[in-house]
């Protein structure tokens, strides 16, 4: 199964490419900087150079699934949230539809459920994430929307808390987010699901089965 990973050189993305390769998937590692290709190849990915702010018409061709884990980043302004987090995701959705790619998993964020209730400086980010989520949910693709809390660089222990609404904020390790993304691809019960994700005590498979 060929899986296009948007944001493959990111902190989740690199973990995800390695895990996908370990699990027998064929990750296509989308990068905007060709100098990152060797690193992604070493992780088991097939590098593909494309910019989320550019033309994405052909990038999903020959893929069976897409995982979007890109992001403009904390240091960027509202304009980049719009062109990367929203429009980049929307263009990938359109590309997936055009090329018959059935499955699409997106890394959203806690707070995207109610952008106007977030802190002022976070609102453009949450709004962009929400718009991308809504476009995906309306697309007809087999979608899963994953909304992690604040990310940490811990490797993860395979245990999480997941629910449509967890009713609290908190942290989740990038290692566990990557493991959840792989588990979603392998578990058809996550199709059509949107859920928040934090560190927790429940094994990932069990947590996803309970959604
Ligand atoms: N930080 C948090 O606490 C938090 C919480 C909830 C959700 N999230 C979400 O989690 C996801 C991944 O987080 P992370 O920590 O792995 O992020 P990260 O390390 O900043 O990685 C983001 C990746 O997106 C890529 N990217 C940015 N603009 C691009 C463009 N125009 N074209 C192609 N690629 C582009 C970057 O490429 P370069 O390597 O070229 O820069 C980078 O590889 C994001 O969707 C983020 O919004 C984050």
PDB file of C-alpha atoms and ligand atoms in Angstrom:
ATOM      1  CA  UNK A   1       0.000   0.000   0.000  1.00  0.00           C
ATOM      2  CA  UNK A   2       1.541   3.308  -1.134  1.00  0.00           C
ATOM      3  CA  UNK A   3       0.941   6.127   1.339  1.00  0.00           C
ATOM      4  CA  UNK A   4       1.694   9.753   0.502  1.00  0.00           C
ATOM      5  CA  UNK A   5       2.973  11.529   3.610  1.00  0.00           C
ATOM      6  CA  UNK A   6       2.640  15.334   3.431  1.00  0.00           C
ATOM      7  CA  UNK A   7       5.002  16.884   5.969  1.00  0.00           C
ATOM      8  CA  UNK A   8       7.243  13.822   5.878  1.00  0.00           C
ATOM      9  CA  UNK A   9      10.329  15.669   7.102  1.00  0.00           C
ATOM     10  CA  UNK A  10       8.493  17.036  10.148  1.00  0.00           C
ATOM     11  CA  UNK A  11       8.872  15.705  13.660  1.00  0.00           C
ATOM     12  CA  UNK A  12       5.818  13.472  13.332  1.00  0.00           C
ATOM     13  CA  UNK A  13       6.457  12.898   9.631  1.00  0.00           C
ATOM     14  CA  UNK A  14       9.895  11.333  10.020  1.00  0.00           C
ATOM     15  CA  UNK A  15       8.625   9.014  12.752  1.00  0.00           C
ATOM     16  CA  UNK A  16       5.663   8.124  10.551  1.00  0.00           C
ATOM     17  CA  UNK A  17       7.720   7.330   7.451  1.00  0.00           C
ATOM     18  CA  UNK A  18       9.936   4.979   9.475  1.00  0.00           C
ATOM     19  CA  UNK A  19       6.962   3.264  11.117  1.00  0.00           C
ATOM     20  CA  UNK A  20       5.086   2.871   7.849  1.00  0.00           C
ATOM     21  CA  UNK A  21       8.100   1.220   6.251  1.00  0.00           C
ATOM     22  CA  UNK A  22       8.465  -1.087   9.286  1.00  0.00           C
ATOM     23  CA  UNK A  23       4.823  -2.101   8.927  1.00  0.00           C
ATOM     24  CA  UNK A  24       5.156  -3.011   5.254  1.00  0.00           C
ATOM     25  CA  UNK A  25       3.629   0.135   3.747  1.00  0.00           C
ATOM     26  CA  UNK A  26       5.384   2.016   0.953  1.00  0.00           C
ATOM     27  CA  UNK A  27       5.629   5.616   2.185  1.00  0.00           C
ATOM     28  CA  UNK A  28       5.950   8.307  -0.461  1.00  0.00           C
ATOM     29  CA  UNK A  29       7.714  11.081   1.414  1.00  0.00           C
ATOM     30  CA  UNK A  30       6.590  14.495   0.190  1.00  0.00           C
ATOM     31  CA  UNK A  31       9.243  17.168   0.820  1.00  0.00           C
ATOM     32  CA  UNK A  32       9.734  20.687  -0.483  1.00  0.00           C
ATOM     33  CA  UNK A  33      13.518  20.656  -0.083  1.00  0.00           C
ATOM     34  CA  UNK A  34      15.327  18.092  -2.275  1.00  0.00           C
ATOM     35  CA  UNK A  35      18.213  18.068   0.222  1.00  0.00           C
ATOM     36  CA  UNK A  36      15.966  16.123   2.640  1.00  0.00           C
ATOM     37  CA  UNK A  37      15.599  13.242   0.162  1.00  0.00           C
ATOM     38  CA  UNK A  38      18.514  11.119   1.400  1.00  0.00           C
ATOM     39  CA  UNK A  39      17.284  11.236   5.002  1.00  0.00           C
ATOM     40  CA  UNK A  40      13.783  10.150   3.983  1.00  0.00           C
ATOM     41  CA  UNK A  41      15.188   7.394   1.790  1.00  0.00           C
ATOM     42  CA  UNK A  42      17.214   6.119   4.774  1.00  0.00           C
ATOM     43  CA  UNK A  43      13.957   5.939   6.768  1.00  0.00           C
ATOM     44  CA  UNK A  44      12.368   3.760   4.071  1.00  0.00           C
ATOM     45  CA  UNK A  45      10.530   6.475   2.139  1.00  0.00           C
ATOM     46  CA  UNK A  46      10.365   7.229  -1.567  1.00  0.00           C
ATOM     47  CA  UNK A  47      11.024  10.977  -1.748  1.00  0.00           C
ATOM     48  CA  UNK A  48       8.705  13.183  -3.819  1.00  0.00           C
ATOM     49  CA  UNK A  49       9.470  16.885  -4.139  1.00  0.00           C
ATOM     50  CA  UNK A  50       6.373  19.118  -4.007  1.00  0.00           C
ATOM     51  CA  UNK A  51       5.334  22.288  -2.214  1.00  0.00           C
ATOM     52  CA  UNK A  52       1.950  22.515  -0.494  1.00  0.00           C
ATOM     53  CA  UNK A  53       1.731  26.106  -1.717  1.00  0.00           C
ATOM     54  CA  UNK A  54       2.214  24.944  -5.316  1.00  0.00           C
ATOM     55  CA  UNK A  55       0.556  22.592  -7.794  1.00  0.00           C
ATOM     56  CA  UNK A  56      -0.426  19.274  -6.181  1.00  0.00           C
ATOM     57  CA  UNK A  57      -2.543  17.914  -9.032  1.00  0.00           C
ATOM     58  CA  UNK A  58      -0.321  14.882  -9.710  1.00  0.00           C
ATOM     59  CA  UNK A  59       1.226  14.113  -6.330  1.00  0.00           C
ATOM     60  CA  UNK A  60      -1.251  11.448  -5.211  1.00  0.00           C
ATOM     61  CA  UNK A  61      -1.121   9.501  -8.472  1.00  0.00           C
ATOM     62  CA  UNK A  62      -0.456   5.826  -7.804  1.00  0.00           C
ATOM     63  CA  UNK A  63      -1.092   6.161  -4.044  1.00  0.00           C
ATOM     64  CA  UNK A  64      -3.652   4.236  -2.007  1.00  0.00           C
ATOM     65  CA  UNK A  65      -3.794   6.642   0.930  1.00  0.00           C
ATOM     66  CA  UNK A  66      -2.693  10.099   2.068  1.00  0.00           C
ATOM     67  CA  UNK A  67      -1.598  11.182   5.522  1.00  0.00           C
ATOM     68  CA  UNK A  68      -1.398  14.950   6.008  1.00  0.00           C
ATOM     69  CA  UNK A  69       0.924  15.831   8.881  1.00  0.00           C
ATOM     70  CA  UNK A  70       2.332  19.077   7.499  1.00  0.00           C
ATOM     71  CA  UNK A  71       1.937  22.453   9.088  1.00  0.00           C
ATOM     72  CA  UNK A  72       3.126  26.006   8.603  1.00  0.00           C
ATOM     73  CA  UNK A  73       4.549  25.939  12.123  1.00  0.00           C
ATOM     74  CA  UNK A  74       4.276  28.030  15.257  1.00  0.00           C
ATOM     75  CA  UNK A  75       6.470  30.850  13.931  1.00  0.00           C
ATOM     76  CA  UNK A  76       4.300  31.520  10.873  1.00  0.00           C
ATOM     77  CA  UNK A  77       1.541  34.078  10.461  1.00  0.00           C
ATOM     78  CA  UNK A  78      -2.113  33.767   9.507  1.00  0.00           C
ATOM     79  CA  UNK A  79      -1.378  33.867   5.760  1.00  0.00           C
ATOM     80  CA  UNK A  80       0.719  30.680   5.939  1.00  0.00           C
ATOM     81  CA  UNK A  81      -1.934  28.926   8.030  1.00  0.00           C
ATOM     82  CA  UNK A  82      -4.281  29.646   5.158  1.00  0.00           C
ATOM     83  CA  UNK A  83      -1.991  28.531   2.302  1.00  0.00           C
ATOM     84  CA  UNK A  84      -0.377  25.507   4.022  1.00  0.00           C
ATOM     85  CA  UNK A  85      -2.747  24.216   6.717  1.00  0.00           C
ATOM     86  CA  UNK A  86      -5.993  24.891   4.860  1.00  0.00           C
ATOM     87  CA  UNK A  87      -5.366  25.253   1.127  1.00  0.00           C
ATOM     88  CA  UNK A  88      -2.519  22.701   1.069  1.00  0.00           C
ATOM     89  CA  UNK A  89      -4.787  20.104   2.644  1.00  0.00           C
ATOM     90  CA  UNK A  90      -7.679  21.031   0.361  1.00  0.00           C
ATOM     91  CA  UNK A  91      -5.508  20.670  -2.753  1.00  0.00           C
ATOM     92  CA  UNK A  92      -4.368  17.244  -1.581  1.00  0.00           C
ATOM     93  CA  UNK A  93      -7.991  16.219  -1.038  1.00  0.00           C
ATOM     94  CA  UNK A  94      -8.812  17.322  -4.596  1.00  0.00           C
ATOM     95  CA  UNK A  95      -5.800  15.445  -5.932  1.00  0.00           C
ATOM     96  CA  UNK A  96      -6.833  12.312  -4.021  1.00  0.00           C
ATOM     97  CA  UNK A  97     -10.330  12.509  -5.466  1.00  0.00           C
ATOM     98  CA  UNK A  98      -8.973  12.990  -8.983  1.00  0.00           C
ATOM     99  CA  UNK A  99      -6.694   9.969  -8.757  1.00  0.00           C
ATOM    100  CA  UNK A 100      -9.068   7.599  -6.975  1.00  0.00           C
ATOM    101  CA  UNK A 101      -7.134   7.546  -3.711  1.00  0.00           C
ATOM    102  CA  UNK A 102      -9.733   6.308  -1.280  1.00  0.00           C
ATOM    103  CA  UNK A 103      -8.188   6.879   2.142  1.00  0.00           C
ATOM    104  CA  UNK A 104      -7.150  10.163   3.767  1.00  0.00           C
ATOM    105  CA  UNK A 105      -5.960  10.666   7.343  1.00  0.00           C
ATOM    106  CA  UNK A 106      -5.312  14.215   8.539  1.00  0.00           C
ATOM    107  CA  UNK A 107      -3.473  15.527  11.587  1.00  0.00           C
ATOM    108  CA  UNK A 108      -5.682  18.330  12.848  1.00  0.00           C
ATOM    109  CA  UNK A 109      -5.473  19.811  16.339  1.00  0.00           C
ATOM    110  CA  UNK A 110      -7.372  20.019  19.578  1.00  0.00           C
ATOM    111  CA  UNK A 111      -9.124  23.383  19.431  1.00  0.00           C
ATOM    112  CA  UNK A 112     -10.189  22.952  15.800  1.00  0.00           C
ATOM    113  CA  UNK A 113     -13.668  22.004  16.978  1.00  0.00           C
ATOM    114  CA  UNK A 114     -14.266  25.578  18.211  1.00  0.00           C
ATOM    115  CA  UNK A 115     -11.742  28.017  16.664  1.00  0.00           C
ATOM    116  CA  UNK A 116     -13.455  31.124  18.077  1.00  0.00           C
ATOM    117  CA  UNK A 117     -13.098  29.858  21.637  1.00  0.00           C
ATOM    118  CA  UNK A 118      -9.307  29.539  21.435  1.00  0.00           C
ATOM    119  CA  UNK A 119      -6.772  32.172  22.542  1.00  0.00           C
ATOM    120  CA  UNK A 120      -6.682  35.108  20.108  1.00  0.00           C
ATOM    121  CA  UNK A 121      -3.303  34.211  18.584  1.00  0.00           C
ATOM    122  CA  UNK A 122      -4.347  30.598  17.969  1.00  0.00           C
ATOM    123  CA  UNK A 123      -7.585  31.377  16.142  1.00  0.00           C
ATOM    124  CA  UNK A 124      -6.203  31.590  12.565  1.00  0.00           C
ATOM    125  CA  UNK A 125      -4.493  28.229  13.118  1.00  0.00           C
ATOM    126  CA  UNK A 126      -7.566  26.540  14.571  1.00  0.00           C
ATOM    127  CA  UNK A 127      -9.761  28.066  11.842  1.00  0.00           C
ATOM    128  CA  UNK A 128      -7.456  26.787   9.085  1.00  0.00           C
ATOM    129  CA  UNK A 129      -7.366  23.321  10.656  1.00  0.00           C
ATOM    130  CA  UNK A 130     -11.145  23.308  11.011  1.00  0.00           C
ATOM    131  CA  UNK A 131     -11.670  24.351   7.380  1.00  0.00           C
ATOM    132  CA  UNK A 132      -9.386  21.537   6.207  1.00  0.00           C
ATOM    133  CA  UNK A 133     -11.196  19.050   8.457  1.00  0.00           C
ATOM    134  CA  UNK A 134     -14.580  20.146   7.134  1.00  0.00           C
ATOM    135  CA  UNK A 135     -13.406  19.890   3.524  1.00  0.00           C
ATOM    136  CA  UNK A 136     -12.132  16.373   4.167  1.00  0.00           C
ATOM    137  CA  UNK A 137     -15.290  15.243   5.959  1.00  0.00           C
ATOM    138  CA  UNK A 138     -17.391  16.548   3.060  1.00  0.00           C
ATOM    139  CA  UNK A 139     -15.149  15.080   0.354  1.00  0.00           C
ATOM    140  CA  UNK A 140     -16.568  11.568   0.165  1.00  0.00           C
ATOM    141  CA  UNK A 141     -13.100  10.126   0.874  1.00  0.00           C
ATOM    142  CA  UNK A 142     -12.647   7.506   3.607  1.00  0.00           C
ATOM    143  CA  UNK A 143     -11.387  10.002   6.148  1.00  0.00           C
ATOM    144  CA  UNK A 144     -10.039  10.020   9.681  1.00  0.00           C
ATOM    145  CA  UNK A 145      -9.438  13.312  11.502  1.00  0.00           C
ATOM    146  CA  UNK A 146      -6.932  13.092  14.365  1.00  0.00           C
ATOM    147  CA  UNK A 147      -6.851  16.036  16.804  1.00  0.00           C
ATOM    148  CA  UNK A 148      -3.816  15.788  19.087  1.00  0.00           C
ATOM    149  CA  UNK A 149      -3.169  17.981  22.089  1.00  0.00           C
ATOM    150  CA  UNK A 150       0.165  19.716  22.632  1.00  0.00           C
ATOM    151  CA  UNK A 151       2.906  17.626  21.027  1.00  0.00           C
ATOM    152  CA  UNK A 152       5.995  16.439  22.896  1.00  0.00           C
ATOM    153  CA  UNK A 153       9.117  14.787  21.525  1.00  0.00           C
ATOM    154  CA  UNK A 154       8.728  11.660  23.665  1.00  0.00           C
ATOM    155  CA  UNK A 155       8.953   8.359  21.799  1.00  0.00           C
ATOM    156  CA  UNK A 156       5.578   7.248  23.166  1.00  0.00           C
ATOM    157  CA  UNK A 157       4.557   4.064  24.959  1.00  0.00           C
ATOM    158  CA  UNK A 158       1.701   2.856  22.759  1.00  0.00           C
ATOM    159  CA  UNK A 159      -0.921   4.036  25.255  1.00  0.00           C
ATOM    160  CA  UNK A 160      -3.257   6.986  24.662  1.00  0.00           C
ATOM    161  CA  UNK A 161      -6.600   8.568  25.441  1.00  0.00           C
ATOM    162  CA  UNK A 162      -8.859   9.063  22.418  1.00  0.00           C
ATOM    163  CA  UNK A 163     -12.441  10.285  22.113  1.00  0.00           C
ATOM    164  CA  UNK A 164     -14.533  12.650  20.027  1.00  0.00           C
ATOM    165  CA  UNK A 165     -14.193  15.088  22.928  1.00  0.00           C
ATOM    166  CA  UNK A 166     -11.877  14.382  25.858  1.00  0.00           C
ATOM    167  CA  UNK A 167     -13.088  17.379  27.860  1.00  0.00           C
ATOM    168  CA  UNK A 168      -9.581  18.382  28.937  1.00  0.00           C
ATOM    169  CA  UNK A 169      -6.369  19.686  27.393  1.00  0.00           C
ATOM    170  CA  UNK A 170      -2.967  18.048  27.690  1.00  0.00           C
ATOM    171  CA  UNK A 171      -0.008  16.591  25.872  1.00  0.00           C
ATOM    172  CA  UNK A 172       0.630  13.679  23.545  1.00  0.00           C
ATOM    173  CA  UNK A 173       3.936  12.321  22.308  1.00  0.00           C
ATOM    174  CA  UNK A 174       4.801  12.579  18.635  1.00  0.00           C
ATOM    175  CA  UNK A 175       5.781   8.911  18.796  1.00  0.00           C
ATOM    176  CA  UNK A 176       2.282   7.897  19.818  1.00  0.00           C
ATOM    177  CA  UNK A 177       0.678  10.211  17.262  1.00  0.00           C
ATOM    178  CA  UNK A 178       2.721   8.519  14.511  1.00  0.00           C
ATOM    179  CA  UNK A 179       1.737   5.089  15.857  1.00  0.00           C
ATOM    180  CA  UNK A 180      -1.942   6.119  15.914  1.00  0.00           C
ATOM    181  CA  UNK A 181      -1.730   7.290  12.287  1.00  0.00           C
ATOM    182  CA  UNK A 182      -0.339   3.903  11.214  1.00  0.00           C
ATOM    183  CA  UNK A 183      -2.992   2.112  13.278  1.00  0.00           C
ATOM    184  CA  UNK A 184      -5.748   4.190  11.632  1.00  0.00           C
ATOM    185  CA  UNK A 185      -4.597   3.107   8.176  1.00  0.00           C
ATOM    186  CA  UNK A 186      -4.877  -0.510   9.291  1.00  0.00           C
ATOM    187  CA  UNK A 187      -8.223  -0.225  11.052  1.00  0.00           C
ATOM    188  CA  UNK A 188     -11.274   0.398   8.855  1.00  0.00           C
ATOM    189  CA  UNK A 189     -13.337   1.189  11.948  1.00  0.00           C
ATOM    190  CA  UNK A 190     -11.599   4.579  12.121  1.00  0.00           C
ATOM    191  CA  UNK A 191     -13.068   5.615   8.743  1.00  0.00           C
ATOM    192  CA  UNK A 192     -15.455   8.537   9.192  1.00  0.00           C
ATOM    193  CA  UNK A 193     -14.145   9.232  12.699  1.00  0.00           C
ATOM    194  CA  UNK A 194     -12.901  12.498  14.221  1.00  0.00           C
ATOM    195  CA  UNK A 195     -11.197  12.257  17.590  1.00  0.00           C
ATOM    196  CA  UNK A 196      -9.029  14.071  20.109  1.00  0.00           C
ATOM    197  CA  UNK A 197      -5.820  12.403  21.237  1.00  0.00           C
ATOM    198  CA  UNK A 198      -3.741  12.704  24.424  1.00  0.00           C
ATOM    199  CA  UNK A 199      -1.238  10.587  26.285  1.00  0.00           C
ATOM    200  CA  UNK A 200      -3.112   7.998  28.306  1.00  0.00           C
ATOM    201  CA  UNK A 201      -3.377   4.456  29.611  1.00  0.00           C
ATOM    202  CA  UNK A 202      -5.274   2.646  26.874  1.00  0.00           C
ATOM    203  CA  UNK A 203      -3.400   0.590  24.258  1.00  0.00           C
ATOM    204  CA  UNK A 204      -3.746   2.305  20.864  1.00  0.00           C
ATOM    205  CA  UNK A 205      -5.729  -0.487  19.216  1.00  0.00           C
ATOM    206  CA  UNK A 206      -8.201  -0.584  22.090  1.00  0.00           C
ATOM    207  CA  UNK A 207      -8.514   3.213  22.138  1.00  0.00           C
ATOM    208  CA  UNK A 208      -9.314   3.293  18.419  1.00  0.00           C
ATOM    209  CA  UNK A 209     -11.777   0.415  18.715  1.00  0.00           C
ATOM    210  CA  UNK A 210     -13.706   2.360  21.360  1.00  0.00           C
ATOM    211  CA  UNK A 211     -14.347   5.383  19.120  1.00  0.00           C
TER     212      UNK A 211
HETATM  213  N1  LIG B   1       2.909  21.571  17.789  1.00  0.00           N
HETATM  214  C1  LIG B   1       1.840  21.112  18.428  1.00  0.00           C
HETATM  215  O1  LIG B   1       1.786  21.089  19.681  1.00  0.00           O
HETATM  216  C2  LIG B   1       0.667  20.591  17.607  1.00  0.00           C
HETATM  217  C3  LIG B   1      -0.512  20.254  18.283  1.00  0.00           C
HETATM  218  C4  LIG B   1      -1.564  19.678  17.554  1.00  0.00           C
HETATM  219  C5  LIG B   1      -1.408  19.437  16.196  1.00  0.00           C
HETATM  220  N2  LIG B   1      -0.250  19.793  15.563  1.00  0.00           N
HETATM  221  C6  LIG B   1      -0.118  19.472  14.119  1.00  0.00           C
HETATM  222  O2  LIG B   1       0.736  18.341  14.005  1.00  0.00           O
HETATM  223  C7  LIG B   1       1.267  18.290  12.667  1.00  0.00           C
HETATM  224  C8  LIG B   1       2.748  17.929  12.659  1.00  0.00           C
HETATM  225  O3  LIG B   1       3.451  18.500  13.689  1.00  0.00           O
HETATM  226  P1  LIG B   1       5.071  18.420  13.717  1.00  0.00           P
HETATM  227  O4  LIG B   1       5.508  18.813  15.058  1.00  0.00           O
HETATM  228  O5  LIG B   1       5.525  17.141  13.103  1.00  0.00           O
HETATM  229  O6  LIG B   1       5.387  19.617  12.684  1.00  0.00           O
HETATM  230  P2  LIG B   1       6.782  20.051  12.030  1.00  0.00           P
HETATM  231  O7  LIG B   1       7.929  19.327  12.633  1.00  0.00           O
HETATM  232  O8  LIG B   1       6.790  21.558  12.037  1.00  0.00           O
HETATM  233  O9  LIG B   1       6.619  19.546  10.519  1.00  0.00           O
HETATM  234  C9  LIG B   1       5.801  20.180   9.602  1.00  0.00           C
HETATM  235  C10 LIG B   1       6.257  19.754   8.223  1.00  0.00           C
HETATM  236  O10 LIG B   1       5.414  20.441   7.264  1.00  0.00           O
HETATM  237  C11 LIG B   1       6.257  20.791   6.196  1.00  0.00           C
HETATM  238  N3  LIG B   1       5.772  21.921   5.431  1.00  0.00           N
HETATM  239  C12 LIG B   1       5.516  23.173   5.884  1.00  0.00           C
HETATM  240  N4  LIG B   1       5.181  23.971   4.855  1.00  0.00           N
HETATM  241  C13 LIG B   1       5.228  23.199   3.740  1.00  0.00           C
HETATM  242  C14 LIG B   1       4.991  23.453   2.364  1.00  0.00           C
HETATM  243  N5  LIG B   1       4.643  24.658   1.926  1.00  0.00           N
HETATM  244  N6  LIG B   1       5.124  22.424   1.485  1.00  0.00           N
HETATM  245  C15 LIG B   1       5.486  21.189   1.916  1.00  0.00           C
HETATM  246  N7  LIG B   1       5.746  20.889   3.214  1.00  0.00           N
HETATM  247  C16 LIG B   1       5.611  21.899   4.110  1.00  0.00           C
HETATM  248  C17 LIG B   1       7.588  21.137   6.816  1.00  0.00           C
HETATM  249  O11 LIG B   1       8.575  21.054   5.824  1.00  0.00           O
HETATM  250  P3  LIG B   1      10.090  21.565   6.051  1.00  0.00           P
HETATM  251  O12 LIG B   1      10.783  20.400   6.705  1.00  0.00           O
HETATM  252  O13 LIG B   1      10.561  21.826   4.665  1.00  0.00           O
HETATM  253  O14 LIG B   1      10.020  22.785   6.925  1.00  0.00           O
HETATM  254  C18 LIG B   1       7.706  20.090   7.907  1.00  0.00           C
HETATM  255  O15 LIG B   1       8.368  18.958   7.428  1.00  0.00           O
HETATM  256  C19 LIG B   1       0.921  19.614  12.033  1.00  0.00           C
HETATM  257  O16 LIG B   1      -0.206  19.434  11.191  1.00  0.00           O
HETATM  258  C20 LIG B   1       0.543  20.484  13.227  1.00  0.00           C
HETATM  259  O17 LIG B   1      -0.349  21.518  12.860  1.00  0.00           O
HETATM  260  C21 LIG B   1       0.780  20.353  16.253  1.00  0.00           C
END
